[in-house]
Coordinates of C-alpha atoms in Angstrom, one line a residue:
X1 CA 34.7 89.2 -23.2
X2 CA 33.5 85.6 -23.8
X3 CA 30.7 85.1 -26.3
X4 CA 28.1 84.1 -23.6
X5 CA 28.9 87.1 -21.6
X6 CA 28.7 89.4 -24.7
X7 CA 25.4 88.0 -25.7
X8 CA 23.9 88.4 -22.3
X9 CA 24.8 92.1 -22.1
X10 CA 24.3 92.9 -25.7
X11 CA 21.8 95.7 -26.4
X12 CA 18.5 94.3 -27.8
X13 CA 17.4 95.2 -31.4
X14 CA 15.4 98.4 -31.7
X15 CA 11.6 97.6 -30.8
X16 CA 12.4 94.2 -29.4
X17 CA 11.0 93.5 -26.1
X18 CA 13.8 93.1 -23.4
X19 CA 12.8 90.2 -21.1
X20 CA 14.5 90.3 -17.8
X21 CA 14.4 87.5 -15.3
X22 CA 15.3 89.6 -12.2
X23 CA 13.3 91.6 -9.8
X24 CA 12.5 95.2 -10.8
X25 CA 12.3 96.9 -14.2
X26 CA 15.3 97.7 -16.3
X27 CA 15.1 100.6 -18.6
X28 CA 17.4 100.2 -21.6
X29 CA 19.4 103.5 -22.0
X30 CA 19.3 105.6 -25.2
X31 CA 22.6 104.7 -26.8
X32 CA 23.9 106.4 -29.9
X33 CA 20.4 107.8 -30.7
X34 CA 18.8 104.4 -30.7
X35 CA 15.5 104.6 -28.8
X36 CA 15.3 102.2 -25.8
X37 CA 13.6 98.8 -26.2
X38 CA 10.4 98.1 -24.4
X39 CA 10.9 96.4 -21.0
X40 CA 8.9 93.3 -19.9
X41 CA 9.3 92.6 -16.3
X42 CA 8.9 88.8 -16.0
X43 CA 8.8 89.0 -12.2
X44 CA 6.3 91.8 -11.7
X45 CA 8.1 92.7 -8.5
X46 CA 8.7 96.3 -7.1
X47 CA 11.3 98.1 -9.1
X48 CA 14.3 98.1 -6.8
X49 CA 16.8 97.0 -9.5
X50 CA 19.7 99.3 -9.1
X51 CA 19.7 100.5 -12.8
X52 CA 15.9 101.0 -12.9
X53 CA 14.7 104.3 -14.2
X54 CA 12.6 106.3 -11.6
X55 CA 9.9 106.8 -14.1
X56 CA 9.5 103.1 -14.5
X57 CA 9.9 102.0 -10.9
X58 CA 6.3 101.2 -9.9
X59 CA 5.8 99.1 -6.7
X60 CA 3.1 96.5 -6.8
X61 CA 0.8 97.4 -3.9
X62 CA -1.7 94.7 -2.9
X63 CA -4.4 96.2 -0.7
X64 CA -6.1 93.5 1.4
X65 CA -9.9 93.5 1.0
X66 CA -11.8 94.2 4.3
X67 CA -13.4 91.1 5.7
X68 CA -17.2 91.1 5.5
X69 CA -18.9 91.1 8.9
X70 CA -20.7 88.0 10.2
X71 CA -24.3 87.9 9.0
X72 CA -25.6 88.0 12.5
X73 CA -23.5 91.1 13.2
X74 CA -24.6 92.7 9.9
X75 CA -28.2 92.0 10.8
X76 CA -27.7 93.6 14.2
X77 CA -26.1 96.7 12.7
X78 CA -28.8 97.0 10.1
X79 CA -31.5 96.9 12.8
X80 CA -29.7 99.6 14.9
X81 CA -29.3 101.9 11.9
X82 CA -32.9 101.6 11.0
X83 CA -34.7 101.8 14.5
X84 CA -32.3 103.2 17.2
X85 CA -31.2 106.4 15.4
X86 CA -34.9 107.3 14.9
X87 CA -35.7 106.5 18.6
X88 CA -32.8 108.7 19.8
X89 CA -34.1 111.6 17.7
X90 CA -37.5 111.3 19.4
X91 CA -35.8 111.1 22.8
X92 CA -33.9 114.2 22.2
X93 CA -37.0 116.0 21.0
X94 CA -38.8 115.3 24.3
X95 CA -35.9 116.7 26.3
X96 CA -34.8 115.6 29.8
X97 CA -34.9 113.1 31.4
X98 CA -35.8 111.2 28.2
X99 CA -32.8 112.6 26.2
X100 CA -30.4 111.2 28.8
X101 CA -32.2 108.0 28.9
X102 CA -31.8 107.7 25.2
X103 CA -28.1 108.1 25.4
X104 CA -28.0 105.5 28.0
X105 CA -29.9 103.2 25.7
X106 CA -27.4 103.8 23.0
X107 CA -24.6 102.6 25.4
X108 CA -26.4 99.5 26.2
X109 CA -27.0 98.6 22.6
X110 CA -23.3 99.1 21.7
X111 CA -22.3 97.1 24.7
X112 CA -24.3 94.2 23.5
X113 CA -23.0 94.7 19.9
X114 CA -19.4 94.3 21.2
X115 CA -20.4 91.3 23.1
X116 CA -21.9 89.7 20.0
X117 CA -18.8 90.5 18.0
X118 CA -16.5 88.8 20.5
X119 CA -18.8 85.8 20.9
X120 CA -18.9 85.2 17.2
X121 CA -15.1 84.8 17.2
X122 CA -15.3 81.9 19.7
X123 CA -16.2 78.3 19.1
X124 CA -17.9 77.9 22.4
X125 CA -17.5 80.4 25.3
X126 CA -17.0 79.1 28.8
X127 CA -19.4 80.2 31.6
X128 CA -16.5 82.3 33.0
X129 CA -15.9 83.9 29.5
X130 CA -19.7 84.5 29.1
X131 CA -20.0 86.1 32.4
X132 CA -17.2 88.5 31.6
X133 CA -18.6 89.4 28.2
X134 CA -22.0 90.0 29.6
X135 CA -20.7 92.5 32.3
X136 CA -20.8 95.7 30.1
X137 CA -24.4 94.9 29.0
X138 CA -25.5 94.1 32.5
X139 CA -23.9 97.4 33.8
X140 CA -25.7 99.4 31.1
X141 CA -29.0 97.8 32.0
X142 CA -28.6 98.4 35.6
X143 CA -27.9 102.0 34.8
X144 CA -31.1 102.3 32.7
X145 CA -33.0 100.9 35.7
X146 CA -31.6 103.5 38.1
X147 CA -32.4 106.3 35.5
X148 CA -35.9 105.1 35.2
X149 CA -36.4 105.1 39.0
X150 CA -34.9 108.6 39.5
X151 CA -36.7 110.0 36.4
X152 CA -40.0 108.6 37.6
X153 CA -39.6 110.2 41.0
X154 CA -38.5 113.6 39.7
X155 CA -40.7 113.9 36.5
X156 CA -44.2 112.6 37.0
X157 CA -45.2 113.6 33.5
X158 CA -42.5 111.3 31.9
X159 CA -43.3 108.2 34.1
X160 CA -45.0 106.3 31.5
X161 CA -42.4 107.2 28.8
X162 CA -39.5 105.9 31.1
X163 CA -41.3 102.7 31.9
X164 CA -42.0 102.1 28.2
X165 CA -38.3 102.6 27.3
X166 CA -37.0 100.5 30.2
X167 CA -39.3 97.7 29.4
X168 CA -38.3 97.7 25.9
X169 CA -34.6 97.7 26.9
X170 CA -35.0 94.6 29.0
X171 CA -35.3 92.7 25.8
X172 CA -31.4 93.1 25.5
X173 CA -31.4 90.2 28.1
X174 CA -32.2 87.7 25.3
X175 CA -28.6 86.6 25.2
X176 CA -29.0 84.9 28.7
X177 CA -31.8 82.6 27.8
X178 CA -32.4 79.5 25.7
X179 CA -35.5 81.0 24.1
X180 CA -34.4 84.4 22.8
X181 CA -37.6 85.0 20.7
X182 CA -39.9 84.3 23.5
X183 CA -37.9 86.3 25.9
X184 CA -37.9 89.4 23.5
X185 CA -41.7 88.9 22.9
X186 CA -42.4 88.8 26.7
X187 CA -40.2 91.9 27.3
X188 CA -42.1 93.9 24.7
X189 CA -45.6 92.9 26.0
X190 CA -45.6 96.0 28.2
X191 CA -44.7 98.5 25.6
X192 CA -48.2 98.9 24.2
X193 CA -49.7 99.2 27.7
X194 CA -47.5 102.2 28.5
X195 CA -47.9 103.6 25.0
X196 CA -51.6 103.5 25.5
X197 CA -51.3 105.4 28.8
X198 CA -49.2 108.1 27.2
X199 CA -51.7 108.6 24.4
X200 CA -54.6 108.7 26.9
X201 CA -52.7 111.3 29.1
X202 CA -52.0 113.5 26.0
X203 CA -55.6 113.3 25.0
X204 CA -56.8 114.5 28.4
X205 CA -54.3 117.4 28.3
X206 CA -55.4 118.3 24.8
X207 CA -59.0 118.3 25.8
X208 CA -58.3 120.4 28.9
X209 CA -56.3 122.9 26.9
X210 CA -59.2 123.2 24.4
X211 CA -61.7 124.0 27.2
X212 CA -59.4 126.8 28.5

């Protein structure tokens, strides 16, 4: 053929890199006992070139890196991991109705986590959007209030336990106020009161048991 065609398809000299400006990797065949020349793929694209050798066809897979969570969401997750799991263990150890109350608390915390994740993706939520996002958390808090009332009526021994937990969970309403820190502080003020009542009741029971 013409010289420019012959030079294009001419086999490269032994050991000379064969640069190929086309997608894929071309493997020079072993002709007349001459070992193939090394192949340099200038494109770096997947090896779909029709003459590519299967052993050399390596698709370049680019795996997207997972996006890092928003710092506010990461802080929330860290708090839940550190505190909630230990609290749920204690609830399960006490048995019913505290164990069921603990599971309801976990639902409330997750509902608020989902709400925060959605809110962080918005520039500024409208009042209608905010109301809709708050609905799952509000429903979870209402359920906690109902469980507290029923538990106090049916389980006198755990009355203070339930009131302590319900008071603490009311802090989840911080998202509805302009002063979240102050709201949470006020919501947690009752926790030491009921904790002291629980401790005093246990001390009385222990003293009575020792007398018997």
